[in-house]
Amino acid sequence: MIPEKQKILIVDDSEMNRAILTGILDDGYDFLEAENGLQALDVLRAHRDISLVLLDIVMPELDGFGVLSVMGEQHWIDQTPVIMISAESDSMLVERAYQLGATDYISRPFDKSVVRRRVMNTLMLYGKQKHLMRMITEQVYRREKSNRLMTGILSHIVEFRNAESGPHVQHIQTVSELLLRQLARKTDRYALTEDDIALISTASALHDIGKISIPDSILNKPGKLTAEEFEVVKTHAAVGASILQNLPMTQDEPLIQVAYQICRWHHERYDGHGYPDGLVGDQIPITAQVVSLADVYDALTGERCYKKAYPHETAVRMIQNGECGVFNPLLIECLLDIQDQLQREIGTPPEARNFSLAAQRISDHMVREDDLPFENNLQYRLAYEREKQTFFAPFAGGLQFDYNIRQDRASVSDYTADPVCENRTFTAEELLRLYAVSPEDSRRLRDAAKQTTPESPDASISATVTVRGEKTLCRIAIRTLWSRESIRRIIGVVGYVVPIGTDHSAAPALSLRMNNITGLRARTILQELQLYFDKVRLVTPEDHGVYKLNEDGSLKRRERPCYAIWGAEQVCRNCAGCKALSDKNRVVKLELTKTGIYQVIAKSVVVEGRPFVLELISRSDVGIWFDSHGKKILLEKYGRDFYTDALTGAYCRQYFEDQRASLQGEDGVAMIDVDHFKEINDAYGHPVGDVALKKIVGAILSCIRSTDMLIRYGGDEFLVIFPQIQKDAFTLKMRYIQDVVSRLAVDGYPDIRLSVSIGGVHRVEPLTEAIRQADQLMYRDKANKGVLRL
Amino acid sequence: MTLQEFYAQIGGSYADTVRRLCSESFVLRFVKKYPANPSFDELCEAVDRSDWESAFRAAHTLKGVAQNLGFDRLYAVRWIWMRYMPQWD
């Protein structure tokens, strides 16, 4: 059978652009088109099998954001991924689209290979997720079905002796389940999960197993029992409980525990007039309360050896009137709420009942829950799959591997290859040879894996890997997978290999909302981010604290202050953390140290109700940086020299330009220009001019604070940025600079008189404007020498 | 006139566009379609009506297509033009 082509919806108001996209993606897909947002929603409503939406932002009728919002409200976005088409590389728009649930974006102008790859990756990722969902549903369905079958057989043996109506067990399960679901809807009091509901309704089948000990003569006696006979019948509750208690299997099994409660207490009554223990109110476990009501309801509506069947209405009225004892009023409400459904479901033969719906519900729940119960191999395998899935999720594409240690088999998916080659298997040795990983790197990778623990299973190294004949510097990131046995061992390793400098990014992890998250959640996020950055930490910039997250999510302050990491003994210039905290935003800055250049992304976060700054630090020696959204960018040139002016040692213009984004809101901005510098060069030659320039820079540096920033802006023009400075102090500083420079002498040239013109502005925004005004003032200063202007 | 000469004439980037879209014939197909693009008429009409919102969108569309086809000079003009268009409420 030819598999059906996947459907892609292209939404763009330009017919040309839609045609270009269709042309680029070619004949591998079926295309649907819409020229505005409203049309797009109509198409989505009519075709629920669309695999992917390519969505423009600016459109008539309803724009791209509007479409995303509706898709979110309708939960379509859970099933149908959206890739945005953004004309501008405006990061604000892209950010907003991500927040609304977009998976990725394509920017104009279109690049054929990028567009094709993004589409392919997104489809593949969603396809895998759907496949996993289906698999879990299927397995849960099967497990549920056989569990029910077994308890069904068991209880039927009891019922068979009892000669009660066959479907009694089935009815009790159904009624219990419906009651429980309604109860969970009504109140949080009993904290019922889908798992609990399934468990209780399964266990309800066992409520009467104690009847196995009651003689036939009493059990099947038509007509009224004598007082003694009734006392014998009453023992079945306690007997059933003790049968379960004496089972030669673990009592921790939730099913046994629940069944015990049900057997022992399903004849208790809310007012304390039941048996065997006379419990009152919520002393009776809710499990038993529910089953006892279900039991009474079914006894009334069914035929018994001692009575005829009552119609539904009569049964409900009798229960309401307390003719069968007192029940939890909340449960009676639930019974009334579900009346219609009850009559419908009880009337349906058991085979027709929709097990798969229940399975779907449970699997939904399992996929959402964080901790899976590890009851059997199957669930364990699913958990393993799920862990792999979460690990790979942020990195659609690249080279991925999944290594099983016991079998020494690795399967490799190379999404960089076109067509995608999947499911080739190798031994570890073969794999390392195939990609020409050096013995040294192999050893480092093994060592990194050995360092992992079940609690922190991630590690990464950078290594040279040969991909399709080309040596490439890559990051190899791995996650070790651990056995669930009491002695935990590594049983597998999953990993991916990404060339350093491709457009892979930490964006998904970074774009997570981190407003008041718990310590545990923060720990997980930090671990994930450690895959991308050399150092990830939480700091409190106002008091220079660095915090550690313990395994239980608690926060502990480290001894060393935040700036110690830079080998600095004092607070950093242009503290990115302070800025991120005050702007409640992300800030990127570069930190130059003796050992190299580091890039710091600072993001304000709230953990356990406390404000922190999340710092993501990467060393730039490999030539990769991240932009403020965590997207990797590659710099052609790098190294410390790249950012400092070779002659004077001041920062060079490029540093300023790269830092610019984090430099808003500075207090003082000054432009300094050397007077008559051209004349000095002309009269004495460039070497002398260079000496003079060096002297001047030295003089300026001696006047400014270490937190200020001196940039060689042009040939003999300098820019000084003073964060946080009072206006008076700023004015004084500029006078001081002019004064110190005027006293400089150039050795061997006593007649050279050095001076500078300065223009400074205080608190002018934005920075571009501040520089423009400072520049003007500087020229005015030059024109009437000696009078400093502000 | 070859496609390359055409791009040189209009100040576009031929090499980059062909690289991005992978084949000359693909590019040529859409270059030929460009004049028939309805957005230009829409733009003129909207400007006549002083309907700036529609004008903005039409210009935006033209800009997007120009960008995709590597008509750099045209793209720059549109972009500047859009920035100085009167703002609507």
mmCIF file of C-alpha atoms in Angstrom, chain A residues 596-722:
data_model
loop_
_atom_site.group_PDB
_atom_site.id
_atom_site.type_symbol
_atom_site.label_atom_id
_atom_site.label_comp_id
_atom_site.label_asym_id
_atom_site.label_seq_id
_atom_site.Cartn_x
_atom_site.Cartn_y
_atom_site.Cartn_z
ATOM 1 C CA GLY A 596 40.014 34.017 27.117
ATOM 2 C CA ILE A 597 36.687 35.505 26.162
ATOM 3 C CA TYR A 598 33.529 34.323 27.776
ATOM 4 C CA GLN A 599 30.036 35.101 26.809
ATOM 5 C CA VAL A 600 27.431 35.454 29.519
ATOM 6 C CA ILE A 601 23.696 35.348 29.020
ATOM 7 C CA ALA A 602 21.959 36.604 32.136
ATOM 8 C CA LYS A 603 18.267 35.983 32.560
ATOM 9 C CA SER A 604 16.107 36.989 35.480
ATOM 10 C CA VAL A 605 14.249 34.056 37.047
ATOM 11 C CA VAL A 606 12.266 33.356 40.201
ATOM 12 C CA VAL A 607 13.021 30.104 42.022
ATOM 13 C CA GLU A 608 11.102 29.108 45.134
ATOM 14 C CA GLY A 609 9.716 32.629 45.310
ATOM 15 C CA ARG A 610 13.151 34.271 45.292
ATOM 16 C CA PRO A 611 14.537 36.393 42.470
ATOM 17 C CA PHE A 612 17.744 35.088 40.908
ATOM 18 C CA VAL A 613 19.748 35.622 37.797
ATOM 19 C CA LEU A 614 20.414 32.564 35.696
ATOM 20 C CA GLU A 615 23.855 32.905 34.140
ATOM 21 C CA LEU A 616 24.772 30.852 31.109
ATOM 22 C CA ILE A 617 28.433 31.080 30.366
ATOM 23 C CA SER A 618 30.209 29.810 27.312
ATOM 24 C CA ARG A 619 33.842 30.106 26.429
ATOM 25 C CA SER A 620 34.186 31.475 22.974
ATOM 26 C CA ASP A 621 37.435 29.779 21.962
ATOM 27 C CA VAL A 622 35.510 27.373 19.812
ATOM 28 C CA GLY A 623 34.050 30.319 17.964
ATOM 29 C CA ILE A 624 30.477 29.818 19.024
ATOM 30 C CA TRP A 625 28.287 32.163 20.855
ATOM 31 C CA PHE A 626 24.650 32.353 21.614
ATOM 32 C CA ASP A 627 22.412 35.268 20.994
ATOM 33 C CA SER A 628 20.136 36.373 23.799
ATOM 34 C CA HIS A 629 17.566 33.789 22.760
ATOM 35 C CA GLY A 630 19.985 30.945 23.132
ATOM 36 C CA LYS A 631 20.456 30.515 19.436
ATOM 37 C CA LYS A 632 23.960 29.614 18.445
ATOM 38 C CA ILE A 633 25.884 32.018 16.289
ATOM 39 C CA LEU A 634 29.284 31.476 14.845
ATOM 40 C CA LEU A 635 31.882 34.173 14.870
ATOM 41 C CA GLU A 636 34.478 34.016 12.151
ATOM 42 C CA LYS A 637 37.163 35.674 14.183
ATOM 43 C CA TYR A 638 37.692 35.323 17.823
ATOM 44 C CA GLY A 639 40.263 35.506 20.538
ATOM 45 C CA ARG A 640 41.046 38.091 23.114
ATOM 46 C CA ASP A 641 42.957 40.257 20.629
ATOM 47 C CA PHE A 642 39.892 40.506 18.512
ATOM 48 C CA TYR A 643 38.299 42.735 21.113
ATOM 49 C CA THR A 644 41.145 44.854 22.335
ATOM 50 C CA ASP A 645 42.889 47.545 20.394
ATOM 51 C CA ALA A 646 46.403 46.276 19.767
ATOM 52 C CA LEU A 647 48.048 49.687 20.074
ATOM 53 C CA THR A 648 46.389 51.167 23.114
ATOM 54 C CA GLY A 649 44.915 48.218 24.992
ATOM 55 C CA ALA A 650 41.511 49.903 25.131
ATOM 56 C CA TYR A 651 38.473 47.955 23.941
ATOM 57 C CA CYS A 652 38.045 48.215 20.231
ATOM 58 C CA ARG A 653 34.966 49.307 18.321
ATOM 59 C CA GLN A 654 33.880 45.743 17.568
ATOM 60 C CA TYR A 655 33.620 44.963 21.273
ATOM 61 C CA PHE A 656 31.375 47.943 21.705
ATOM 62 C CA GLU A 657 29.167 46.936 18.800
ATOM 63 C CA ASP A 658 28.811 43.364 20.084
ATOM 64 C CA GLN A 659 28.077 44.630 23.582
ATOM 65 C CA ARG A 660 25.749 47.323 22.479
ATOM 66 C CA ALA A 661 22.537 45.467 23.205
ATOM 67 C CA SER A 662 23.415 45.173 26.877
ATOM 68 C CA LEU A 663 24.499 48.772 27.161
ATOM 69 C CA GLN A 664 21.226 50.588 27.528
ATOM 70 C CA GLY A 665 20.564 52.713 30.562
ATOM 71 C CA GLU A 666 24.131 53.791 31.287
ATOM 72 C CA ASP A 667 24.466 57.020 33.257
ATOM 73 C CA GLY A 668 27.400 58.808 31.675
ATOM 74 C CA VAL A 669 28.590 58.775 28.079
ATOM 75 C CA ALA A 670 31.627 60.789 27.003
ATOM 76 C CA MET A 671 33.371 61.276 23.669
ATOM 77 C CA ILE A 672 37.033 62.189 23.806
ATOM 78 C CA ASP A 673 39.055 63.415 20.843
ATOM 79 C CA VAL A 674 42.773 64.110 20.806
ATOM 80 C CA ASP A 675 43.497 67.681 19.753
ATOM 81 C CA HIS A 676 45.794 68.330 16.808
ATOM 82 C CA PHE A 677 46.616 64.646 16.501
ATOM 83 C CA LYS A 678 47.033 64.904 12.763
ATOM 84 C CA GLU A 679 49.535 67.706 13.166
ATOM 85 C CA ILE A 680 51.544 65.645 15.656
ATOM 86 C CA ASN A 681 51.604 62.724 13.243
ATOM 87 C CA ASP A 682 52.603 64.968 10.335
ATOM 88 C CA ALA A 683 55.287 66.857 12.220
ATOM 89 C CA TYR A 684 56.902 64.028 14.178
ATOM 90 C CA GLY A 685 55.893 60.875 12.328
ATOM 91 C CA HIS A 686 53.495 58.061 13.187
ATOM 92 C CA PRO A 687 55.693 56.241 15.731
ATOM 93 C CA VAL A 688 55.649 59.374 17.897
ATOM 94 C CA GLY A 689 51.909 59.756 17.338
ATOM 95 C CA ASP A 690 51.435 56.161 18.513
ATOM 96 C CA VAL A 691 53.433 56.808 21.676
ATOM 97 C CA ALA A 692 51.303 59.883 22.366
ATOM 98 C CA LEU A 693 48.087 57.927 21.855
ATOM 99 C CA LYS A 694 49.262 55.179 24.228
ATOM 100 C CA LYS A 695 50.113 57.778 26.858
ATOM 101 C CA ILE A 696 46.711 59.368 26.534
ATOM 102 C CA VAL A 697 44.902 56.041 26.896
ATOM 103 C CA GLY A 698 47.003 55.287 29.978
ATOM 104 C CA ALA A 699 46.048 58.664 31.412
ATOM 105 C CA ILE A 700 42.335 58.147 30.737
ATOM 106 C CA LEU A 701 42.416 54.659 32.246
ATOM 107 C CA SER A 702 44.051 56.078 35.355
ATOM 108 C CA CYS A 703 41.171 58.511 35.731
ATOM 109 C CA ILE A 704 38.223 56.173 35.284
ATOM 110 C CA ARG A 705 36.893 53.402 37.479
ATOM 111 C CA SER A 706 37.418 49.757 36.685
ATOM 112 C CA THR A 707 33.702 49.422 36.060
ATOM 113 C CA ASP A 708 33.817 52.072 33.316
ATOM 114 C CA MET A 709 34.471 51.129 29.747
ATOM 115 C CA LEU A 710 36.987 52.818 27.445
ATOM 116 C CA ILE A 711 36.543 52.137 23.748
ATOM 117 C CA ARG A 712 38.746 53.294 20.894
ATOM 118 C CA TYR A 713 35.919 54.561 18.753
ATOM 119 C CA GLY A 714 37.821 55.918 15.784
ATOM 120 C CA GLY A 715 41.470 56.797 15.004
ATOM 121 C CA ASP A 716 42.009 59.324 17.772
ATOM 122 C CA GLU A 717 38.488 59.310 19.094
ATOM 123 C CA PHE A 718 37.469 57.489 22.269
ATOM 124 C CA LEU A 719 34.182 56.643 23.873
ATOM 125 C CA VAL A 720 33.880 56.218 27.629
ATOM 126 C CA ILE A 721 30.833 54.686 29.231
ATOM 127 C CA PHE A 722 30.209 55.233 32.908
#
